[in-house]
Amino acid sequence: MTLRGRVFVGAGVLIALAGMVLGLHDLTRVGALLVTLPLLASLLARRSVSLEVTRSLSPARVAIDGHADVTLRVRNTGRSTSPLLRAEEGLAYALGDRPHLLIPRLRRDEERALHYRVRSHVRGHHAIGELTVRTSDPFGLATRSVAVPGRDALVVLPRTLPLLPVRGVPAGSGGESASSPRMALHGEDDIGVREYRIGDDLRRIHWRSTARTGETMVRQDEEPARRRALVVLDDRARVHAGTGNGGSFEWAVTAAASITALLLGERFEVHLHLASDEVGRAVPLETIDLALDLLAAVQPSEQTSAQSMVEALEDFAQHGGGLVVTVIGALAHQDAELCAARAAHGLALVIDRGGFDAGSSGAADLTAQQLALGGWCSSVVRPGDQLPRLWEQLVVGRAAHR
């Protein structure tokens, strides 16, 4: 019941009592009517509303500070015409104020499209929905809220900054090379052959493979194995400080996203590992979209141990190795030594948690020094540091150590 309805009830009770005291039956009837109207309105507001809601987001993935247009399609699935409805769309806090919508009267099975726009400056997977509709009587004496099931999510991707390319990284020996399927199919002697296609030079026919398979085969220049890279992001809450986009965690996610995007663009086979991953093994990322989707969802973890990162470095080395890039917090002395021993000539951005917390503990500097003793190039990250500049220092330093 609305405030107006409660006022009607209160006034009706007083008027009815006054009528009974004064012996004025008409006044008593007026009071009874005022009490009855809100009660009838409450029954009217409780009538069932059958709606079906579907949403489409364009686009469904946006960059930070980008906007998305949401189309909300509302269909009346009830047997009768729905009343005029006021609605409020549920939104995650990061998407701003909740939009207030007006749904017109809908006949049975009629559908109406409503539109609004959302924008976020916060990375993440942000929920959209449920839709809450409010039914009321024509006089505004009573109202009822009904949640219509159905949720969607807007993916706000982490920022990626342009970075200096990494040169001089040899192809890793781990994983399957481009020739592996041909080796399994035709034998080791026939590596570098494929089926004949119209337009191929007949002088490149490989007669031994043709005789063995019964199909015309031609020689093909061997495809080079892809260079491999491992990107490690330390997502442990205990090594980060600050909040929002000015905190060290968002700085680290931006760094990991930018480095991953760079390496995938340079045609590396990129593996991504988080300190919170239970399995100390990184899985290769197939596309930049997959990488950014994963990093969009990353949140600070309550994990305290760095053991998973050490295991990921060891596993990566055992499967052929390659370029190792870490965005980490300060490590214990033993963990830093283990990381340095598991990978030669890695690149490390070490977060100075104290610097982001109005102080400096010096632990990040010690970690950077220990990694440097193991042959790594490392830089300490402090508030205000620009990723492109620090990355350039690491890349140039790596080239000088080669």
XYZ file of C-alpha atoms in Angstrom:
402
model
C 0.000 0.000 0.000
C 1.312 3.443 -0.918
C 1.513 6.477 1.345
C -1.630 7.788 -0.320
C -3.415 4.533 0.460
C -2.354 4.640 4.103
C -3.579 8.239 4.344
C -6.935 7.130 2.919
C -7.200 4.351 5.516
C -6.248 6.631 8.400
C -8.611 9.365 7.301
C -11.395 6.852 6.727
C -11.039 5.409 10.227
C -11.153 8.868 11.821
C -14.152 9.978 9.750
C -16.021 6.748 10.468
C -15.404 7.107 14.209
C -16.498 10.736 14.103
C -19.670 9.741 12.264
C -20.496 7.085 14.845
C -19.825 9.458 17.762
C -21.890 12.241 16.223
C -24.563 9.881 14.990
C -24.066 10.972 11.365
C -24.561 7.816 9.325
C -23.612 9.437 6.027
C -20.282 10.534 7.496
C -19.724 6.977 8.727
C -20.389 5.636 5.226
C -17.862 8.078 3.760
C -15.262 6.872 6.260
C -16.016 3.240 5.436
C -15.641 4.002 1.729
C -12.251 5.634 2.313
C -11.091 2.531 4.199
C -12.464 0.129 1.590
C -10.909 1.811 -1.465
C -7.239 1.087 -0.552
C -8.138 -2.513 0.316
C -9.788 -3.010 -3.061
C -6.818 -1.281 -4.716
C -4.451 -3.755 -3.016
C -6.400 -6.654 -4.471
C -6.339 -5.013 -7.890
C -2.553 -4.468 -7.705
C -2.000 -8.129 -6.869
C -3.428 -9.375 -10.128
C -0.949 -11.586 -11.943
C 1.380 -10.123 -14.560
C 2.926 -12.655 -16.944
C 5.884 -11.221 -18.801
C 8.854 -12.719 -20.624
C 12.036 -10.683 -20.950
C 15.000 -11.163 -23.283
C 18.012 -8.880 -23.668
C 20.575 -8.237 -26.353
C 23.742 -6.221 -25.811
C 25.540 -4.404 -28.605
C 28.387 -4.954 -28.175
C 28.517 -7.598 -25.427
C 32.219 -6.859 -24.783
C 33.452 -3.295 -24.383
C 36.655 -1.557 -23.397
C 36.860 0.457 -20.193
C 34.839 3.678 -20.580
C 33.097 2.178 -23.603
C 29.319 2.002 -23.813
C 26.878 -0.719 -24.807
C 23.310 -0.418 -26.037
C 20.866 -2.757 -24.321
C 17.681 -3.819 -26.091
C 15.083 -5.174 -23.691
C 12.281 -7.145 -25.336
C 9.203 -7.574 -23.160
C 6.465 -9.992 -24.214
C 3.087 -10.498 -22.561
C 2.603 -14.238 -22.021
C -0.621 -13.838 -20.045
C -4.161 -14.438 -21.219
C -5.287 -10.828 -20.939
C -3.923 -7.396 -21.774
C -1.283 -6.254 -19.312
C -1.674 -2.874 -17.594
C 0.655 0.092 -17.965
C 3.734 -0.831 -15.942
C 6.650 1.024 -14.454
C 9.862 -0.970 -14.431
C 13.393 -0.732 -13.104
C 16.279 -2.692 -14.603
C 18.743 -4.217 -12.170
C 22.356 -3.218 -12.856
C 25.665 -3.951 -11.218
C 26.980 -0.975 -9.283
C 29.801 -0.482 -11.796
C 27.308 0.181 -14.608
C 25.816 3.280 -13.013
C 22.248 4.228 -12.125
C 19.430 1.808 -12.768
C 17.273 2.809 -15.732
C 13.578 3.445 -15.098
C 11.348 2.246 -17.923
C 7.684 2.527 -18.828
C 6.122 -0.593 -20.334
C 2.943 0.200 -22.286
C -0.171 -1.957 -22.237
C 0.503 -5.189 -24.112
C -2.073 -7.450 -25.685
C -1.704 -11.207 -25.409
C 1.599 -12.361 -27.023
C 2.441 -8.770 -27.972
C 6.100 -7.764 -27.699
C 7.654 -4.358 -27.203
C 11.339 -3.366 -27.403
C 12.817 -0.903 -24.911
C 16.279 0.604 -25.182
C 18.843 2.084 -22.824
C 22.621 2.546 -22.682
C 25.173 1.505 -20.074
C 28.770 2.499 -19.545
C 31.461 1.426 -17.121
C 34.935 2.537 -16.149
C 35.472 -0.642 -14.115
C 36.852 -3.859 -15.605
C 34.867 -7.027 -15.002
C 31.841 -9.153 -15.819
C 28.910 -6.961 -14.746
C 25.402 -8.332 -14.223
C 22.371 -6.858 -15.983
C 18.936 -7.844 -14.642
C 16.546 -8.816 -13.207
C 13.765 -6.502 -14.361
C 11.469 -5.348 -11.572
C 7.970 -4.242 -12.613
C 5.507 -2.397 -10.404
C 1.772 -2.819 -10.743
C -0.630 -0.325 -9.173
C -4.255 0.723 -9.228
C -5.419 3.749 -11.246
C -5.570 5.922 -8.111
C -2.095 5.083 -6.821
C -3.407 3.692 -3.528
C -1.525 0.370 -3.692
C 1.463 -1.020 -5.543
C 3.218 -4.355 -5.944
C 6.690 -5.213 -7.228
C 7.374 -8.332 -9.292
C 10.810 -9.536 -10.427
C 10.878 -10.939 -13.966
C 13.537 -13.705 -14.230
C 16.459 -13.356 -16.608
C 19.981 -11.994 -16.333
C 22.784 -11.091 -18.706
C 26.314 -9.812 -18.282
C 28.385 -7.105 -19.899
C 32.092 -7.879 -20.186
C 34.270 -4.813 -19.645
C 37.741 -5.669 -20.900
C 40.991 -4.535 -19.292
C 42.972 -1.747 -20.907
C 45.734 -2.683 -23.312
C 48.591 -0.278 -23.955
C 50.940 -0.298 -26.970
C 54.299 -1.838 -26.050
C 57.697 -2.278 -27.660
C 57.986 -5.683 -29.415
C 60.338 -8.337 -28.049
C 63.050 -9.440 -30.462
C 65.421 -12.380 -30.581
C 63.220 -15.016 -28.945
C 63.904 -18.458 -30.476
C 61.094 -20.868 -31.226
C 60.259 -23.065 -28.257
C 60.757 -26.778 -28.551
C 57.729 -27.707 -26.512
C 54.301 -28.553 -27.792
C 53.348 -29.749 -31.257
C 55.097 -28.182 -34.177
C 53.335 -27.459 -37.430
C 54.770 -30.647 -38.923
C 53.525 -33.023 -36.224
C 50.244 -33.975 -37.953
C 52.090 -34.709 -41.201
C 54.637 -36.849 -39.355
C 51.885 -38.937 -37.789
C 50.100 -39.359 -41.113
C 52.934 -39.972 -43.555
C 55.929 -41.029 -41.482
C 59.073 -39.273 -40.357
C 60.684 -39.466 -43.809
C 57.819 -37.496 -45.314
C 57.908 -34.424 -43.073
C 57.187 -31.370 -45.187
C 54.739 -32.881 -47.664
C 51.065 -32.282 -48.273
C 48.313 -33.259 -50.691
C 48.574 -31.897 -54.229
C 46.386 -28.896 -55.006
C 45.539 -27.512 -58.449
C 48.203 -25.003 -59.411
C 51.080 -26.675 -57.531
C 54.377 -27.020 -59.386
C 54.585 -30.591 -60.716
C 58.324 -30.571 -60.078
C 57.569 -30.555 -56.333
C 55.786 -33.923 -56.405
C 57.171 -36.233 -53.688
C 57.080 -39.632 -55.383
C 57.829 -41.778 -52.333
C 54.918 -40.273 -50.386
C 52.682 -40.482 -53.452
C 53.423 -44.202 -53.799
C 52.888 -44.838 -50.094
C 49.591 -42.977 -49.701
C 48.088 -43.504 -53.137
C 47.479 -39.758 -53.428
C 49.579 -37.171 -55.200
C 51.788 -35.471 -52.587
C 54.027 -32.419 -53.008
C 56.940 -31.086 -51.004
C 56.236 -28.164 -48.714
C 58.709 -25.903 -47.010
C 58.757 -26.667 -43.309
C 56.704 -24.249 -41.232
C 58.673 -22.774 -38.355
C 57.620 -23.710 -34.840
C 55.901 -20.907 -32.963
C 57.741 -18.986 -30.316
C 56.437 -19.696 -26.835
C 55.817 -17.327 -23.950
C 54.518 -17.628 -20.407
C 52.808 -14.658 -18.743
C 52.389 -14.942 -14.971
C 50.040 -12.619 -13.077
C 50.276 -12.506 -9.303
C 46.644 -12.044 -8.251
C 47.199 -12.611 -4.528
C 45.452 -9.873 -2.558
C 48.252 -9.789 0.019
C 50.790 -8.407 -2.479
C 48.579 -5.544 -3.700
C 47.405 -2.233 -2.268
C 45.203 0.660 -3.278
C 41.697 0.559 -4.690
C 40.045 0.974 -8.068
C 41.923 1.980 -11.173
C 44.581 3.687 -9.063
C 45.475 0.522 -7.166
C 48.298 -1.880 -7.885
C 45.979 -4.750 -8.804
C 44.417 -2.934 -11.761
C 47.899 -1.799 -12.820
C 49.018 -5.434 -12.820
C 45.976 -6.634 -14.796
C 46.508 -3.890 -17.386
C 50.151 -4.925 -17.666
C 49.299 -8.616 -18.099
C 46.631 -7.807 -20.705
C 48.931 -5.486 -22.652
C 51.828 -7.954 -22.640
C 49.575 -10.856 -23.637
C 48.046 -8.827 -26.476
C 51.519 -7.838 -27.687
C 52.837 -11.403 -27.688
C 49.759 -12.854 -29.383
C 50.033 -10.108 -31.986
C 53.652 -11.157 -32.522
C 52.397 -14.729 -33.115
C 53.718 -16.210 -29.886
C 52.067 -19.260 -28.372
C 51.105 -17.558 -25.120
C 50.411 -19.352 -21.847
C 48.755 -17.442 -18.996
C 49.028 -18.416 -15.349
C 47.534 -16.853 -12.213
C 49.010 -17.284 -8.760
C 45.582 -18.441 -7.567
C 45.435 -21.317 -10.071
C 45.464 -24.592 -8.172
C 47.225 -26.478 -10.954
C 50.754 -25.274 -11.562
C 50.428 -25.535 -15.307
C 49.491 -22.810 -17.778
C 47.221 -23.569 -20.729
C 47.919 -21.859 -24.073
C 45.559 -19.089 -25.113
C 44.123 -19.454 -28.594
C 42.965 -15.873 -29.194
C 43.328 -12.398 -27.768
C 39.570 -12.369 -27.129
C 39.874 -15.391 -24.853
C 42.810 -13.817 -23.025
C 41.006 -10.533 -22.405
C 37.830 -12.318 -21.296
C 39.840 -14.257 -18.719
C 41.611 -11.157 -17.460
C 38.346 -9.209 -17.339
C 37.084 -11.635 -14.702
C 40.222 -11.721 -12.525
C 39.743 -10.534 -8.945
C 42.163 -10.437 -5.982
C 42.579 -13.899 -4.503
C 42.948 -14.967 -0.878
C 45.715 -17.348 -1.947
C 48.898 -16.671 0.030
C 51.418 -19.147 -1.376
C 53.567 -18.558 -4.461
C 54.032 -22.303 -4.984
C 51.666 -22.401 -7.967
C 53.758 -19.817 -9.840
C 56.960 -21.764 -9.186
C 55.326 -24.955 -10.477
C 54.047 -23.175 -13.600
C 57.560 -21.929 -14.394
C 58.960 -25.426 -13.924
C 56.272 -27.012 -16.106
C 56.814 -24.421 -18.828
C 60.557 -25.094 -18.830
C 60.035 -28.864 -18.995
C 57.818 -28.510 -22.069
C 60.284 -26.490 -24.100
C 60.502 -23.166 -22.328
C 60.491 -19.817 -24.048
C 60.016 -16.214 -23.007
C 58.850 -15.761 -19.397
C 57.182 -12.524 -18.280
C 55.912 -12.070 -14.730
C 53.861 -9.321 -13.111
C 54.292 -10.199 -9.464
C 54.389 -8.868 -5.951
C 57.243 -9.223 -3.513
C 58.287 -12.850 -3.002
C 59.838 -14.653 -0.094
C 63.588 -15.181 -0.496
C 63.201 -18.895 -1.265
C 60.369 -18.348 -3.762
C 62.379 -15.708 -5.623
C 65.351 -18.072 -5.864
C 63.137 -20.893 -7.143
C 61.563 -18.650 -9.793
C 64.956 -17.470 -10.984
C 66.205 -21.057 -11.161
C 63.177 -22.312 -13.116
C 63.568 -19.847 -15.997
C 66.633 -18.193 -17.451
C 66.531 -14.573 -18.582
C 62.933 -13.872 -17.578
C 61.318 -10.445 -17.445
C 59.730 -9.293 -14.193
C 57.618 -6.332 -13.156
C 57.631 -6.390 -9.348
C 54.825 -4.489 -7.600
C 55.936 -2.357 -4.646
C 52.890 -2.839 -2.426
C 54.182 -0.364 0.118
C 54.472 2.330 -2.531
C 50.767 1.999 -3.355
C 49.976 2.137 0.359
C 51.669 5.471 1.164
C 54.973 3.880 2.037
C 57.683 1.525 0.828
C 58.605 -1.761 2.442
C 61.691 -2.487 0.332
C 60.543 -6.089 -0.187
C 59.891 -5.490 -3.889
C 63.437 -4.191 -4.382
C 64.853 -7.313 -2.718
C 62.780 -9.559 -4.990
C 63.921 -7.654 -8.080
C 67.554 -7.965 -6.961
C 67.257 -11.711 -6.356
C 65.724 -12.262 -9.784
C 68.443 -10.128 -11.366
C 71.093 -12.324 -9.732
C 69.449 -15.269 -11.504
C 69.810 -13.578 -14.894
C 66.414 -11.897 -15.076
C 65.673 -8.332 -16.112
C 63.390 -6.770 -13.523
C 61.835 -3.414 -12.676
C 60.032 -2.317 -9.532
C 56.580 -0.806 -10.095
C 55.633 2.217 -8.015
C 52.634 4.597 -8.176
C 52.778 6.805 -11.250
C 55.037 4.466 -13.223
C 54.038 4.091 -16.861
C 53.910 0.553 -18.231
C 55.316 1.375 -21.718
C 58.407 2.989 -20.166
C 59.072 0.124 -17.735
C 58.490 -2.431 -20.481
C 60.952 -0.677 -22.774
C 63.556 -0.808 -20.005
C 63.024 -4.558 -19.632
C 63.176 -5.261 -23.365
C 66.280 -3.133 -23.855
C 67.889 -4.713 -20.793
C 67.137 -8.188 -22.100
C 68.705 -7.372 -25.461
C 71.834 -6.119 -23.684
C 72.135 -9.377 -21.691
C 71.979 -11.593 -24.775
